[in-house]
Coordinates of C-alpha atoms in Angstrom, one line a residue:
M1 CA 0.0 0.0 -0.2
P2 CA 1.3 3.6 -1.0
A3 CA 2.4 5.7 2.3
A4 CA -0.3 8.3 3.3
P5 CA 0.6 11.4 1.9
C6 CA 2.0 14.6 4.0
P7 CA -0.8 16.5 5.0
A8 CA 1.1 19.8 4.5
R9 CA 1.5 19.1 0.8
R10 CA -2.4 19.0 0.3
W11 CA -3.8 21.3 -2.3
H12 CA -6.5 23.6 -1.2
P13 CA -8.9 25.4 -3.4
G14 CA -7.4 29.3 -3.4
R15 CA -4.2 28.5 -2.2
M16 CA -2.2 27.5 -5.2
Q17 CA -2.8 25.5 -8.5
P18 CA -2.4 21.7 -7.9
V19 CA 0.5 20.4 -9.6
H20 CA 0.0 18.3 -12.9
V21 CA 2.1 15.1 -13.6
W22 CA 1.9 13.8 -17.2
I23 CA 2.9 10.2 -17.6
R24 CA 3.8 9.9 -21.2
S25 CA 4.2 6.7 -23.1
E26 CA 7.8 5.5 -24.0
A27 CA 8.9 6.2 -27.8
R28 CA 11.4 3.2 -27.3
G29 CA 9.8 0.1 -28.4
T30 CA 11.7 -2.1 -26.0
E31 CA 10.8 0.2 -22.7
R32 CA 8.5 -1.5 -20.6
R33 CA 8.7 0.3 -17.4
A34 CA 6.7 2.9 -15.6
P35 CA 8.0 5.9 -13.6
V36 CA 4.9 5.5 -11.3
V37 CA 2.9 2.4 -10.9
P38 CA -1.0 2.3 -10.5
A39 CA -0.5 1.6 -6.8
D40 CA 1.2 5.1 -6.4
V41 CA -1.0 7.3 -8.2
P42 CA -3.6 7.7 -5.0
A43 CA -0.8 9.1 -3.0
L44 CA -0.3 11.8 -5.7
L45 CA -4.1 12.4 -6.0
D46 CA -4.6 12.4 -1.9
A47 CA -2.0 15.3 -2.2
G48 CA -3.9 17.3 -4.8
F49 CA -2.3 16.6 -7.7
E50 CA -3.8 15.9 -11.0
V51 CA -2.2 12.9 -12.8
T52 CA -2.7 11.9 -16.5
V53 CA -1.4 8.9 -18.0
E54 CA -1.0 8.3 -21.7
E55 CA -2.2 4.9 -23.2
S56 CA 0.7 2.7 -23.9
P57 CA 1.2 -0.6 -26.1
Q58 CA 4.2 -1.9 -24.0
R59 CA 4.2 -0.6 -20.5
I60 CA 4.1 -3.6 -18.1
F61 CA 1.0 -2.1 -16.3
P62 CA -2.4 -2.2 -18.0
I63 CA -3.9 1.5 -18.6
E64 CA -7.0 0.0 -17.0
E65 CA -5.2 -0.1 -13.7
Y66 CA -4.2 3.6 -13.9
D67 CA -7.9 4.4 -14.6
A68 CA -9.3 2.3 -11.8
A69 CA -6.5 4.0 -9.5
G70 CA -8.3 7.3 -10.6
A71 CA -5.9 9.0 -13.1
S72 CA -7.2 10.6 -16.3
V73 CA -6.3 8.5 -19.4
V74 CA -5.5 10.1 -22.5
A75 CA -4.1 8.9 -26.0
E76 CA -0.5 8.0 -26.5
G77 CA 1.8 10.8 -27.5
T78 CA -0.5 13.6 -26.4
W79 CA 2.3 15.1 -24.2
T80 CA 2.9 17.7 -26.7
D81 CA -0.6 18.9 -26.1
A82 CA -0.4 19.0 -22.4
P83 CA -1.3 22.2 -20.2
H84 CA 2.0 24.4 -20.2
D85 CA 2.6 24.1 -16.4
A86 CA 2.6 20.3 -16.7
Y87 CA 5.3 18.2 -15.7
V88 CA 6.0 15.4 -18.3
L89 CA 7.3 12.4 -16.6
G90 CA 9.1 9.6 -18.4
I91 CA 12.0 7.3 -18.1
K92 CA 13.8 6.9 -21.7
E93 CA 14.6 9.4 -24.5
L94 CA 12.0 11.5 -26.0
P95 CA 10.8 11.0 -29.6
D96 CA 12.7 13.3 -32.3
E97 CA 9.6 15.3 -33.0
P98 CA 8.7 18.2 -32.0
E99 CA 12.0 20.1 -32.4
S100 CA 10.8 22.5 -29.7
L101 CA 10.3 21.6 -26.1
R102 CA 8.3 23.9 -23.8
H103 CA 7.4 21.8 -21.0
Q104 CA 9.1 20.7 -17.9
H105 CA 10.4 17.3 -18.7
I106 CA 11.5 14.6 -16.1
Y107 CA 13.4 11.6 -17.4
F108 CA 16.7 10.0 -17.9
A109 CA 18.0 12.2 -20.6
H110 CA 21.8 11.6 -20.5
A111 CA 22.4 15.1 -21.9
F112 CA 24.6 17.0 -19.3
K113 CA 28.1 14.8 -20.1
G114 CA 28.7 15.5 -23.5
Q115 CA 27.0 12.2 -24.5
E116 CA 26.0 11.6 -28.3
D117 CA 23.2 13.9 -29.3
A118 CA 23.6 15.9 -25.9
R119 CA 23.6 19.2 -27.7
R120 CA 20.7 18.6 -29.8
T121 CA 18.3 17.7 -26.9
L122 CA 19.4 20.8 -25.2
E123 CA 19.0 22.8 -28.1
R124 CA 15.5 21.5 -28.3
F125 CA 14.9 22.7 -25.0
R126 CA 16.3 26.3 -25.9
R127 CA 13.8 26.6 -28.6
G128 CA 10.9 26.0 -26.7
G129 CA 11.7 27.4 -23.3
G130 CA 11.3 24.2 -21.6
R131 CA 13.4 22.7 -18.8
L132 CA 14.8 19.4 -18.1
L133 CA 15.0 17.9 -14.6
D134 CA 17.0 14.9 -15.2
I135 CA 16.5 11.9 -12.7
E136 CA 20.0 11.3 -12.9
Y137 CA 20.4 14.8 -11.2
L138 CA 17.8 14.4 -8.6
T139 CA 20.6 14.6 -5.6
D140 CA 20.7 15.1 -1.7
T141 CA 22.6 17.8 0.1
D142 CA 25.8 15.1 -0.5
G143 CA 25.4 14.8 -3.9
K144 CA 23.8 11.5 -3.6
R145 CA 21.3 10.2 -6.2
V146 CA 18.0 10.0 -4.3
V147 CA 16.1 7.7 -6.7
A148 CA 17.6 5.3 -9.5
F149 CA 16.9 1.8 -11.2
G150 CA 20.4 1.0 -10.2
Y151 CA 19.9 -2.1 -8.1
W152 CA 17.8 -3.8 -11.2
A153 CA 20.2 -2.8 -13.6
G154 CA 23.0 -4.2 -11.8
Y155 CA 21.2 -7.2 -10.9
M156 CA 20.3 -7.9 -14.9
G157 CA 23.6 -6.8 -16.0
A158 CA 25.4 -9.4 -14.1
A159 CA 22.8 -12.2 -15.0
L160 CA 23.3 -11.5 -18.5
G161 CA 27.3 -11.8 -18.4
V162 CA 26.6 -15.1 -16.3
L163 CA 24.2 -16.7 -18.6
H164 CA 26.3 -15.7 -21.8
L165 CA 29.3 -17.2 -20.0
A166 CA 27.4 -20.5 -19.5
G167 CA 26.1 -20.6 -23.1
T168 CA 22.4 -20.3 -22.2
L169 CA 21.7 -16.9 -23.4
T170 CA 19.6 -16.6 -26.2
A171 CA 18.5 -13.7 -28.3
P172 CA 16.4 -11.7 -28.8
L173 CA 16.3 -11.0 -25.1
H174 CA 12.6 -10.8 -23.6
P175 CA 11.3 -9.3 -20.5
M176 CA 10.6 -11.8 -17.7
A177 CA 9.9 -12.2 -14.0
K178 CA 12.4 -12.3 -11.4
H179 CA 11.6 -15.9 -10.7
E180 CA 12.3 -17.0 -14.1
L181 CA 15.6 -15.3 -14.3
D182 CA 16.4 -16.7 -10.8
E183 CA 15.8 -20.5 -12.2
H184 CA 18.1 -19.6 -15.2
L185 CA 20.6 -18.7 -12.7
E186 CA 20.6 -21.4 -10.2
Q187 CA 20.6 -23.9 -13.3
A188 CA 23.8 -22.1 -14.5
G189 CA 25.3 -22.4 -11.3
K190 CA 24.8 -26.3 -11.0
A191 CA 26.4 -26.4 -14.9
G192 CA 29.5 -25.1 -13.6
A193 CA 29.3 -21.2 -13.5
D194 CA 30.3 -21.7 -9.8
E195 CA 33.8 -21.9 -11.5
L196 CA 33.7 -18.4 -13.1
L197 CA 35.4 -15.6 -11.5
A198 CA 33.6 -12.2 -11.3
L199 CA 34.7 -8.8 -10.4
V200 CA 32.0 -6.3 -9.5
T201 CA 33.5 -2.7 -9.5
G202 CA 31.5 0.0 -7.5
A203 CA 30.4 -2.9 -5.1
R204 CA 28.7 -0.6 -2.5
G205 CA 26.3 1.1 -4.9
R206 CA 23.0 0.5 -6.1
S207 CA 24.1 -1.5 -9.2
G208 CA 26.8 -3.0 -7.3
R209 CA 24.6 -4.5 -4.6
G210 CA 22.3 -5.8 -7.4
A211 CA 25.1 -7.2 -9.4
Q212 CA 26.3 -9.2 -6.3
R213 CA 23.0 -10.4 -5.7
A214 CA 22.5 -12.1 -9.0
L215 CA 26.0 -13.6 -8.8
V216 CA 25.3 -14.8 -5.5
T217 CA 22.2 -16.6 -6.7
A218 CA 24.4 -18.0 -9.5
S219 CA 26.7 -19.4 -7.2
V220 CA 29.5 -17.5 -8.6
P221 CA 32.5 -16.3 -6.8
I222 CA 32.6 -12.6 -6.3
T223 CA 35.3 -9.8 -6.1
R224 CA 34.3 -6.6 -4.9
W225 CA 35.9 -3.4 -5.8
D226 CA 34.7 0.1 -4.6
R227 CA 36.6 3.4 -4.5
Q228 CA 39.9 2.6 -2.7
E229 CA 40.3 -0.3 -5.3
T230 CA 39.4 1.8 -8.2
R231 CA 41.9 4.4 -7.5
D232 CA 44.4 1.8 -6.8
L233 CA 43.9 -0.1 -9.7
H234 CA 45.5 -3.5 -10.3
K235 CA 45.3 -4.0 -13.9
Q236 CA 46.5 -7.5 -13.8
A237 CA 44.1 -8.5 -10.9
L238 CA 41.2 -7.2 -12.9
L239 CA 42.5 -9.2 -16.1
G240 CA 42.4 -12.3 -14.0
H241 CA 38.5 -12.5 -13.8
D242 CA 36.0 -13.9 -16.3
L243 CA 33.6 -11.2 -16.0
L244 CA 33.6 -7.5 -15.3
V245 CA 30.6 -6.1 -14.1
N246 CA 31.2 -2.3 -14.1
C247 CA 28.7 -0.4 -12.1
V248 CA 31.3 2.9 -11.6
V249 CA 29.7 6.0 -12.8
T250 CA 32.1 9.0 -12.6
H251 CA 31.9 12.7 -13.6
T252 CA 35.7 13.4 -13.6
P253 CA 38.3 11.8 -15.8
T254 CA 39.5 8.6 -14.1
T255 CA 41.9 5.9 -15.1
P256 CA 39.7 3.4 -17.3
F257 CA 39.4 -0.2 -16.2
V258 CA 39.8 -1.6 -19.8
E259 CA 41.7 0.1 -22.3
H260 CA 42.7 -0.9 -25.9
A261 CA 46.4 -1.5 -24.5
D262 CA 45.1 -4.3 -22.2
L263 CA 43.5 -6.3 -25.1
E264 CA 46.7 -8.0 -26.0
H265 CA 48.0 -8.7 -22.5
E266 CA 47.7 -12.1 -20.9
R267 CA 44.2 -12.2 -19.5
R268 CA 41.4 -14.4 -18.4
L269 CA 38.8 -11.8 -18.9
R270 CA 36.3 -12.8 -21.4
V271 CA 32.9 -10.6 -20.9
L272 CA 32.5 -7.0 -19.9
A273 CA 28.8 -6.4 -18.5
D274 CA 28.7 -2.6 -18.7
V275 CA 26.0 -1.8 -16.4
T276 CA 26.7 2.0 -16.4
C277 CA 26.9 2.1 -20.1
D278 CA 28.4 5.4 -20.4
V279 CA 29.7 4.4 -24.1
T280 CA 29.9 8.1 -25.6
G281 CA 30.8 10.2 -22.7
P282 CA 34.4 11.4 -21.9
T283 CA 34.5 9.5 -18.5
N284 CA 33.7 6.1 -20.1
M285 CA 35.4 3.6 -17.8
L286 CA 35.4 1.0 -20.6
P287 CA 36.8 2.9 -23.7
V288 CA 37.4 -0.4 -25.7
N289 CA 33.5 -0.1 -26.2
T290 CA 31.7 3.1 -27.7
E291 CA 28.4 1.6 -28.5
I292 CA 25.3 -0.1 -26.9
T293 CA 24.4 -3.5 -27.3
T294 CA 20.5 -4.2 -27.9
W295 CA 17.7 -6.8 -26.8
Q296 CA 18.0 -8.1 -30.8
E297 CA 22.1 -8.4 -30.3
P298 CA 22.9 -8.3 -26.7
V299 CA 26.6 -9.5 -27.1
R300 CA 29.2 -8.0 -29.4
Q301 CA 32.8 -9.1 -29.5
L302 CA 35.6 -6.4 -28.8
H303 CA 38.5 -8.7 -29.8
A304 CA 39.3 -11.8 -31.2
G305 CA 42.0 -12.9 -28.5
N306 CA 45.4 -13.9 -28.9
P307 CA 46.4 -17.4 -27.9
E308 CA 50.0 -16.6 -28.3
H309 CA 49.7 -14.1 -25.6
G310 CA 47.2 -15.8 -23.3
S311 CA 44.4 -13.6 -24.3
A312 CA 40.8 -14.9 -24.6
P313 CA 38.3 -13.3 -27.0
L314 CA 36.8 -10.2 -25.2
E315 CA 32.9 -9.6 -25.9
V316 CA 30.5 -6.8 -24.2
I317 CA 27.0 -6.5 -22.9
A318 CA 26.2 -2.8 -23.0
I319 CA 22.6 -2.7 -22.9
D320 CA 21.2 0.9 -21.9
N321 CA 17.8 -0.1 -20.2
L322 CA 18.9 -3.4 -18.4
P323 CA 16.1 -3.0 -15.6
S324 CA 13.4 -3.1 -18.3
L325 CA 14.1 -6.7 -18.6
L326 CA 12.4 -7.1 -15.1
P327 CA 10.1 -4.2 -16.1
R328 CA 7.6 -5.0 -12.9
E329 CA 10.0 -5.2 -10.2
A330 CA 12.2 -2.4 -11.5
S331 CA 8.9 -0.1 -11.9
E332 CA 7.6 -0.8 -8.5
G333 CA 10.7 -0.2 -6.7
F334 CA 11.5 3.0 -8.5
S335 CA 7.9 4.5 -8.2
A336 CA 8.3 3.8 -4.3
D337 CA 11.5 6.0 -4.2
L338 CA 10.3 8.7 -6.6
T339 CA 6.7 9.2 -5.8
P340 CA 7.6 11.2 -2.4
H341 CA 10.0 13.4 -4.2
L342 CA 7.1 14.2 -6.7
L343 CA 5.2 15.4 -4.0
G344 CA 7.8 17.9 -3.3
L345 CA 6.9 19.6 -6.5
A346 CA 4.1 21.1 -4.5
D347 CA 6.0 22.9 -2.0
E348 CA 5.5 26.5 -1.3
G349 CA 8.2 28.5 -3.0
G350 CA 8.4 25.9 -5.8
P351 CA 10.1 22.5 -6.0
S352 CA 12.6 22.0 -3.3
G353 CA 15.4 19.7 -2.4
P354 CA 16.5 17.3 -5.4
W355 CA 14.5 19.0 -7.9
R356 CA 16.5 22.5 -7.3
A357 CA 19.7 20.5 -7.7
A358 CA 18.4 19.0 -10.9
G359 CA 17.5 22.5 -12.0
R360 CA 20.8 23.7 -11.5
A361 CA 22.2 20.9 -13.3
F362 CA 20.3 22.0 -16.1
D363 CA 21.3 25.7 -16.0
Q364 CA 24.8 24.8 -16.1
A365 CA 24.4 22.5 -19.1
M366 CA 22.8 25.3 -20.9
E367 CA 25.5 27.7 -19.9
E368 CA 28.0 25.4 -21.2
L369 CA 25.9 24.9 -24.3
D370 CA 26.6 28.8 -25.1
A371 CA 30.2 28.8 -24.1

């Protein structure tokens, strides 16, 4: 059951206009998650919010559940005609049109670190006068993210790495329930995956914890690296694992984990599961890879290997919407974290806390665009 809303944030007629949250359909056909699940809609309505949900052909939760929860239901893709003051809420990238964005958008835009298409995204907001509140930049006073899909991204990334090494990963990938995935992991463990060696970087973070849980389910031995081990990078130790699950995201240049010069060295490393997937950014920790992989082709070879040098073939899994392969569990956890912060959009004086941090990140990105 959703937590009871804070009475101080309830809307009272004559005091202020209610906040309007418009949950859009996702443009990406493989994106089945929802930023707010039907069970959490009443918390927003009870706080005086207006909630509109677009119909969607692929969302894991049927539109009937949102209707029953009290949300207004509208046709897919009609966010472009939403009231000017509505917050348009999604998960992944917007469709290519319109060229001008006039609303306040909340989603994972990946546009503040010089990634591919970042400039075009920001210019769309400039033309339309809208604002981008990137969910990645919803941070507390210590700069830590307050909401993320990280746990399930790490879980799925590690799981795919294990299943591929076990020879049981088939393409194209399809969304599944967690109990189904766990059955596959347990079978892989019984079939010899417990003889693999896996390294998880960023082990204490959300993604790192999720990755470890999946590896434990498959009975795979784990080496855990966090900040200290990342700073004191021991390349030979890293290359001595079968699987690297990368859960490190950084905004400052750092010595990469695997570079092109490492490929010809003697190594056991065979699979990179890049959960962070910052493949086009300047702080990519795995610069041997600069492209995502997909549900249709989840694994790509990076290097053929060199038996004379003792190096195995190296492959990468770099899917940038891993949690959507576990859409129900990922959505429920994310929505539980995000909904209390959405209530903060109604604070007197305007959105506060993490929303201000996200707004500052947008303003800085726009200033850098002009530099």
